[in-house]
Amino acid sequence: MRKKIAAGNWKMNTTLQEGMQLASEVVNMASDEVKSEVQVILIPPFPHLTSINKLVESKNGIYVGAQNCHQEASGAFTGEVSAEILASSGIDFVVIGHSERREYFSESGDLLAAKTNAVLKNRMTPIFCCGEKLEVREQNGHFDLVGTQIKEGLFHLTAAELSKVVIAYEPVWAIGTGVTASTDQAQEMHAHIRQVLAENYDQDLADGISILYGGSVKPDNSRELFACPDVDGGLVGGASLKSRDFVDIAKSFQ
Ligand code: PGA
C-alpha cells in the first residue's frame, strides 16, 4: 500500500515564533482530525527544524522535513547543511530538486542524484521533485522532460533504494500561481511517471512509490486531486502556511 502524504513546504517563510505557532496549530488539529494512515510532513526553514521536531516528536503520523541539503557529508562549504547534520537532528524527509532550486540555484541532474544518495545514506526519505515549465508543456515536451529528470536523479539507485523515495510532480506553471493542474493533467503525468518506473525497474516497485502532486494545492481542489488513482498526496506551498487550510488538505483523502 502506498503511503498517503500531505507535505507542507514553507519555503523561506515564517520567523521562528511564527513557525512554532503554525506547527503547534497543525499538530493540535491534525492529531484530532487527520486519519492515522496519512503522513503529515512539516517542512520549515532550517533554523526551525529542531524546535519543531521536538514539538511533533511524540505525535504519530506527523513528521518534519528539510527543504534541501548539501551532497557532501561535511567540510568547508560555508552556508550549507549536510544530510548527515539533518539526520543527527532527527529529521525524516528532505526535499530534493524543487523547481526553485533547479531554477535559482542551478541544480543539475547530477547534483540532485548526489543529494539523493546523501539523504538515503543517512536513512532519511528524499522527496524528489520534477516538473516542466509552461513552454515545455506547450511544445508537448512535458512527458519526456519529467522522464529525463527522474532518470537523471534516481535511476542510478538500486530497486531497494528507489523504493524508499517519494516523488513529487510539480508543474512549474502551477507553483504559486493559483493555477492548478486539472485532475486529468495530474493523473496522466503521475501514471506516466509510474510507467517509466515500471519500465526501468518493475511494476511492483512502481506501484509502491508515493507520487505527490504540487502546484497551488488548496482545500477546494485537494479532494479531487487526491482522488486520482495515481496521486498519493500533495506537496503544498502557500496553503501550508495556514494551519486550517493545510489540515483540511490533509483531511481530504478518501
Ligand atoms: P504552491 O507551492 O502550493 O504555493 O503552488 C508548491 C511548491 O512549490 O511545493
Short mmCIF file of C-alpha atoms and ligand atoms in Angstrom, two decimals:
data_model
loop_
_atom_site.label_atom_id
_atom_site.label_comp_id
_atom_site.label_asym_id
_atom_site.label_seq_id
_atom_site.Cartn_x
_atom_site.Cartn_y
_atom_site.Cartn_z
CA MET A 1 0.00 0.00 0.00
CA ARG A 2 1.35 3.39 -0.99
CA LYS A 3 1.63 6.00 1.73
CA LYS A 4 -0.75 8.94 1.64
CA ILE A 5 1.15 12.13 2.30
CA ALA A 6 0.36 15.80 2.90
CA ALA A 7 3.65 17.70 2.97
CA GLY A 8 3.83 21.44 3.68
CA ASN A 9 6.77 23.25 2.11
CA TRP A 10 7.01 26.55 3.94
CA LYS A 11 9.85 27.81 1.70
CA MET A 12 11.55 30.96 3.06
CA ASN A 13 8.61 32.00 5.21
CA THR A 14 7.88 32.36 8.94
CA THR A 15 10.05 33.69 11.73
CA LEU A 16 10.86 31.09 14.37
CA GLN A 17 7.98 32.36 16.50
CA GLU A 18 5.52 32.26 13.62
CA GLY A 19 6.77 28.83 12.61
CA MET A 20 6.34 27.42 16.11
CA GLN A 21 2.84 28.83 16.27
CA LEU A 22 1.94 27.38 12.87
CA ALA A 23 3.45 23.99 13.73
CA SER A 24 1.64 23.75 17.05
CA GLU A 25 -1.69 24.63 15.43
CA VAL A 26 -1.16 21.97 12.75
CA VAL A 27 -0.09 19.37 15.32
CA ASN A 28 -3.11 20.04 17.54
CA MET A 29 -5.63 19.93 14.72
CA ALA A 30 -4.03 17.10 12.77
CA SER A 31 -3.76 14.82 15.82
CA ASP A 32 -7.54 15.01 16.22
CA GLU A 33 -8.74 15.31 12.67
CA VAL A 34 -6.40 13.60 10.19
CA LYS A 35 -6.72 9.87 9.55
CA SER A 36 -3.93 7.89 11.14
CA GLU A 37 -2.74 6.41 7.83
CA VAL A 38 -1.96 9.86 6.40
CA GLN A 39 1.58 11.13 6.91
CA VAL A 40 1.65 14.87 7.61
CA ILE A 41 5.06 16.43 6.97
CA LEU A 42 6.09 19.93 8.04
CA ILE A 43 8.97 21.36 6.01
CA PRO A 44 10.07 24.63 7.64
CA PRO A 45 13.25 26.69 7.18
CA PHE A 46 16.44 25.10 8.59
CA PRO A 47 16.67 27.06 11.88
CA HIS A 48 13.21 25.87 12.94
CA LEU A 49 13.83 22.17 12.39
CA THR A 50 14.95 21.02 15.82
CA SER A 51 12.36 23.05 17.74
CA ILE A 52 9.54 21.85 15.52
CA ASN A 53 10.85 18.31 15.64
CA LYS A 54 10.63 18.44 19.44
CA LEU A 55 7.06 19.66 19.15
CA VAL A 56 5.95 16.79 16.91
CA GLU A 57 8.19 14.09 18.38
CA SER A 58 5.57 12.09 20.18
CA LYS A 59 2.79 12.65 17.63
CA ASN A 60 2.02 9.69 15.48
CA GLY A 61 1.85 10.41 11.79
CA ILE A 62 3.44 13.88 11.91
CA TYR A 63 6.98 14.30 10.61
CA VAL A 64 9.49 17.03 9.89
CA GLY A 65 11.43 17.55 6.68
CA ALA A 66 14.10 19.90 5.34
CA GLN A 67 13.86 21.83 2.08
CA ASN A 68 17.33 20.96 0.80
CA CYS A 69 20.70 19.56 1.80
CA HIS A 70 24.28 19.55 0.56
CA GLN A 71 25.59 16.42 -1.11
CA GLU A 72 28.81 16.15 0.93
CA ALA A 73 28.81 14.79 4.48
CA SER A 74 30.84 17.65 5.98
CA GLY A 75 33.58 20.12 5.18
CA ALA A 76 34.36 23.64 4.05
CA PHE A 77 31.03 24.53 2.45
CA THR A 78 30.08 27.74 4.21
CA GLY A 79 26.35 28.25 4.48
CA GLU A 80 25.40 24.68 3.60
CA VAL A 81 23.75 21.92 5.66
CA SER A 82 24.52 18.24 5.05
CA ALA A 83 22.18 15.27 5.13
CA GLU A 84 24.28 13.94 8.00
CA ILE A 85 23.62 17.07 10.04
CA LEU A 86 19.88 16.84 9.30
CA ALA A 87 19.75 13.17 10.25
CA SER A 88 21.54 13.94 13.51
CA SER A 89 18.76 16.45 14.25
CA GLY A 90 16.10 13.76 13.93
CA ILE A 91 14.74 14.88 10.56
CA ASP A 92 12.94 12.26 8.46
CA PHE A 93 12.43 13.82 5.00
CA VAL A 94 14.43 16.07 2.68
CA VAL A 95 13.06 17.79 -0.43
CA ILE A 96 15.44 17.35 -3.35
CA GLY A 97 15.35 19.26 -6.62
CA HIS A 98 12.47 21.63 -6.01
CA SER A 99 12.00 23.68 -9.19
CA GLU A 100 13.05 26.83 -7.30
CA ARG A 101 16.38 25.15 -6.53
CA ARG A 102 16.75 23.93 -10.11
CA GLU A 103 15.97 27.44 -11.41
CA TYR A 104 17.56 29.86 -8.92
CA PHE A 105 20.44 27.71 -7.72
CA SER A 106 21.19 25.92 -11.00
CA GLU A 107 20.85 22.46 -9.51
CA SER A 108 21.55 19.87 -12.20
CA GLY A 109 20.50 16.24 -12.56
CA ASP A 110 23.95 15.00 -11.46
CA LEU A 111 23.92 17.17 -8.38
CA LEU A 112 20.41 16.01 -7.46
CA ALA A 113 21.49 12.38 -7.86
CA ALA A 114 24.33 13.04 -5.39
CA LYS A 115 21.97 14.77 -2.94
CA THR A 116 19.52 11.87 -3.18
CA ASN A 117 22.35 9.47 -2.32
CA ALA A 118 23.31 11.57 0.69
CA VAL A 119 19.75 11.58 2.00
CA LEU A 120 19.32 7.82 1.58
CA LYS A 121 22.73 7.09 3.09
CA ASN A 122 21.56 8.92 6.20
CA ARG A 123 18.34 6.89 6.36
CA MET A 124 16.01 9.74 5.54
CA THR A 125 13.41 9.88 2.77
CA PRO A 126 14.07 12.09 -0.25
CA ILE A 127 11.04 13.88 -1.68
CA PHE A 128 12.35 14.13 -5.22
CA CYS A 129 10.72 16.90 -7.28
CA CYS A 130 10.20 17.03 -11.01
CA GLY A 131 8.05 19.13 -13.31
CA GLU A 132 8.01 21.13 -16.53
CA LYS A 133 7.78 24.81 -17.32
CA LEU A 134 4.85 26.11 -19.33
CA GLU A 135 6.79 26.46 -22.60
CA VAL A 136 7.81 22.80 -22.42
CA ARG A 137 4.19 21.72 -21.96
CA GLU A 138 3.09 23.96 -24.81
CA GLN A 139 5.54 22.15 -27.05
CA ASN A 140 4.31 18.81 -25.76
CA GLY A 141 7.70 18.01 -24.22
CA HIS A 142 6.47 17.51 -20.65
CA PHE A 143 6.42 13.71 -20.57
CA ASP A 144 9.94 13.43 -21.96
CA LEU A 145 11.31 16.13 -19.68
CA VAL A 146 9.84 14.67 -16.49
CA GLY A 147 11.06 11.21 -17.55
CA THR A 148 14.55 12.64 -18.04
CA GLN A 149 14.52 14.44 -14.68
CA ILE A 150 13.61 11.20 -12.94
CA LYS A 151 16.19 9.17 -14.83
CA GLU A 152 18.96 11.67 -14.10
CA GLY A 153 18.14 11.99 -10.42
CA LEU A 154 17.04 8.49 -9.48
CA PHE A 155 17.85 5.73 -11.92
CA HIS A 156 21.35 5.08 -10.60
CA LEU A 157 19.65 3.73 -7.45
CA THR A 158 19.06 0.07 -6.74
CA ALA A 159 15.43 -1.04 -6.58
CA ALA A 160 15.70 -1.28 -2.79
CA GLU A 161 16.95 2.31 -2.60
CA LEU A 162 14.42 3.67 -5.07
CA SER A 163 11.56 2.08 -3.14
CA LYS A 164 12.37 4.47 -0.27
CA VAL A 165 11.96 7.61 -2.39
CA VAL A 166 8.85 9.79 -2.61
CA ILE A 167 8.38 11.62 -5.91
CA ALA A 168 6.63 14.99 -6.23
CA TYR A 169 5.35 16.12 -9.62
CA GLU A 170 5.15 19.89 -9.56
CA PRO A 171 4.46 21.60 -12.88
CA VAL A 172 6.34 24.88 -12.63
CA TRP A 173 3.46 26.81 -14.20
CA ALA A 174 1.21 25.78 -11.30
CA ILE A 175 3.56 26.68 -8.42
CA GLY A 176 2.48 29.78 -6.55
CA THR A 177 0.36 30.92 -9.49
CA GLY A 178 -3.08 29.87 -8.31
CA VAL A 179 -3.37 27.80 -11.50
CA THR A 180 -3.69 24.13 -10.60
CA ALA A 181 -3.18 21.25 -13.00
CA SER A 182 -6.51 19.67 -13.86
CA THR A 183 -7.13 16.26 -12.42
CA ASP A 184 -6.63 14.84 -15.93
CA GLN A 185 -3.27 16.57 -16.31
CA ALA A 186 -2.12 15.43 -12.88
CA GLN A 187 -3.36 11.87 -13.31
CA GLU A 188 -1.83 11.38 -16.76
CA MET A 189 1.59 12.63 -15.63
CA HIS A 190 1.53 10.56 -12.44
CA ALA A 191 0.58 7.48 -14.48
CA HIS A 192 3.41 8.30 -16.90
CA ILE A 193 5.92 8.55 -14.03
CA ARG A 194 4.75 5.20 -12.71
CA GLN A 195 5.06 3.68 -16.17
CA VAL A 196 8.64 4.99 -16.52
CA LEU A 197 9.45 3.46 -13.13
CA ALA A 198 7.90 0.15 -14.17
CA GLU A 199 9.81 0.08 -17.48
CA ASN A 200 13.14 0.75 -15.82
CA TYR A 201 12.60 -1.31 -12.67
CA ASP A 202 9.41 -3.33 -12.27
CA GLN A 203 5.69 -2.92 -11.81
CA ASP A 204 5.67 -3.83 -8.12
CA LEU A 205 8.22 -1.18 -7.34
CA ALA A 206 6.35 1.39 -9.44
CA ASP A 207 3.10 0.53 -7.69
CA GLY A 208 4.66 1.01 -4.27
CA ILE A 209 6.09 4.51 -4.73
CA SER A 210 4.12 7.51 -3.47
CA ILE A 211 3.83 10.25 -6.08
CA LEU A 212 2.66 13.63 -4.77
CA TYR A 213 1.20 16.46 -6.78
CA GLY A 214 2.36 20.02 -6.10
CA GLY A 215 1.28 23.35 -7.53
CA SER A 216 -1.45 25.54 -5.98
CA VAL A 217 -2.98 22.70 -3.96
CA LYS A 218 -5.76 24.19 -1.83
CA PRO A 219 -8.58 22.81 0.33
CA ASP A 220 -11.01 23.33 -2.54
CA ASN A 221 -9.06 21.23 -5.06
CA SER A 222 -7.20 18.69 -2.91
CA ARG A 223 -10.10 16.27 -2.66
CA GLU A 224 -10.46 15.75 -6.39
CA LEU A 225 -6.69 15.71 -6.96
CA PHE A 226 -6.11 13.11 -4.23
CA ALA A 227 -8.95 11.00 -5.61
CA CYS A 228 -6.94 10.39 -8.82
CA PRO A 229 -5.72 6.79 -8.79
CA ASP A 230 -2.03 7.69 -9.18
CA VAL A 231 -1.97 10.79 -6.95
CA ASP A 232 -0.89 9.83 -3.44
CA GLY A 233 -0.99 13.25 -1.83
CA GLY A 234 0.36 16.74 -2.15
CA LEU A 235 3.43 18.89 -1.70
CA VAL A 236 1.79 22.12 -0.63
CA GLY A 237 3.41 25.56 -0.63
CA GLY A 238 1.25 28.64 0.03
CA ALA A 239 -1.68 26.81 1.61
CA SER A 240 0.64 25.09 4.11
CA LEU A 241 1.25 28.47 5.78
CA LYS A 242 -2.35 28.48 7.02
CA SER A 243 -2.90 25.77 9.60
CA ARG A 244 -6.63 25.36 8.88
CA ASP A 245 -6.09 25.08 5.12
CA PHE A 246 -3.21 22.65 5.44
CA VAL A 247 -5.05 20.37 7.86
CA ASP A 248 -8.13 20.49 5.63
CA ILE A 249 -5.91 19.38 2.73
CA ALA A 250 -4.51 16.54 4.87
CA LYS A 251 -8.11 15.52 5.63
CA SER A 252 -9.17 15.33 2.02
CA PHE A 253 -8.03 11.77 1.28
CA GLN A 254 -10.95 9.48 0.60
P1 PGA B 1 2.30 26.26 -4.06
O1 PGA B 1 3.80 25.66 -4.00
O2 PGA B 1 1.41 25.29 -3.35
O3 PGA B 1 2.40 27.58 -3.37
O4 PGA B 1 1.96 26.38 -5.51
C1 PGA B 1 4.03 24.28 -4.16
C2 PGA B 1 5.51 24.00 -4.02
O5 PGA B 1 6.32 24.78 -4.53
O6 PGA B 1 5.92 22.98 -3.42
#
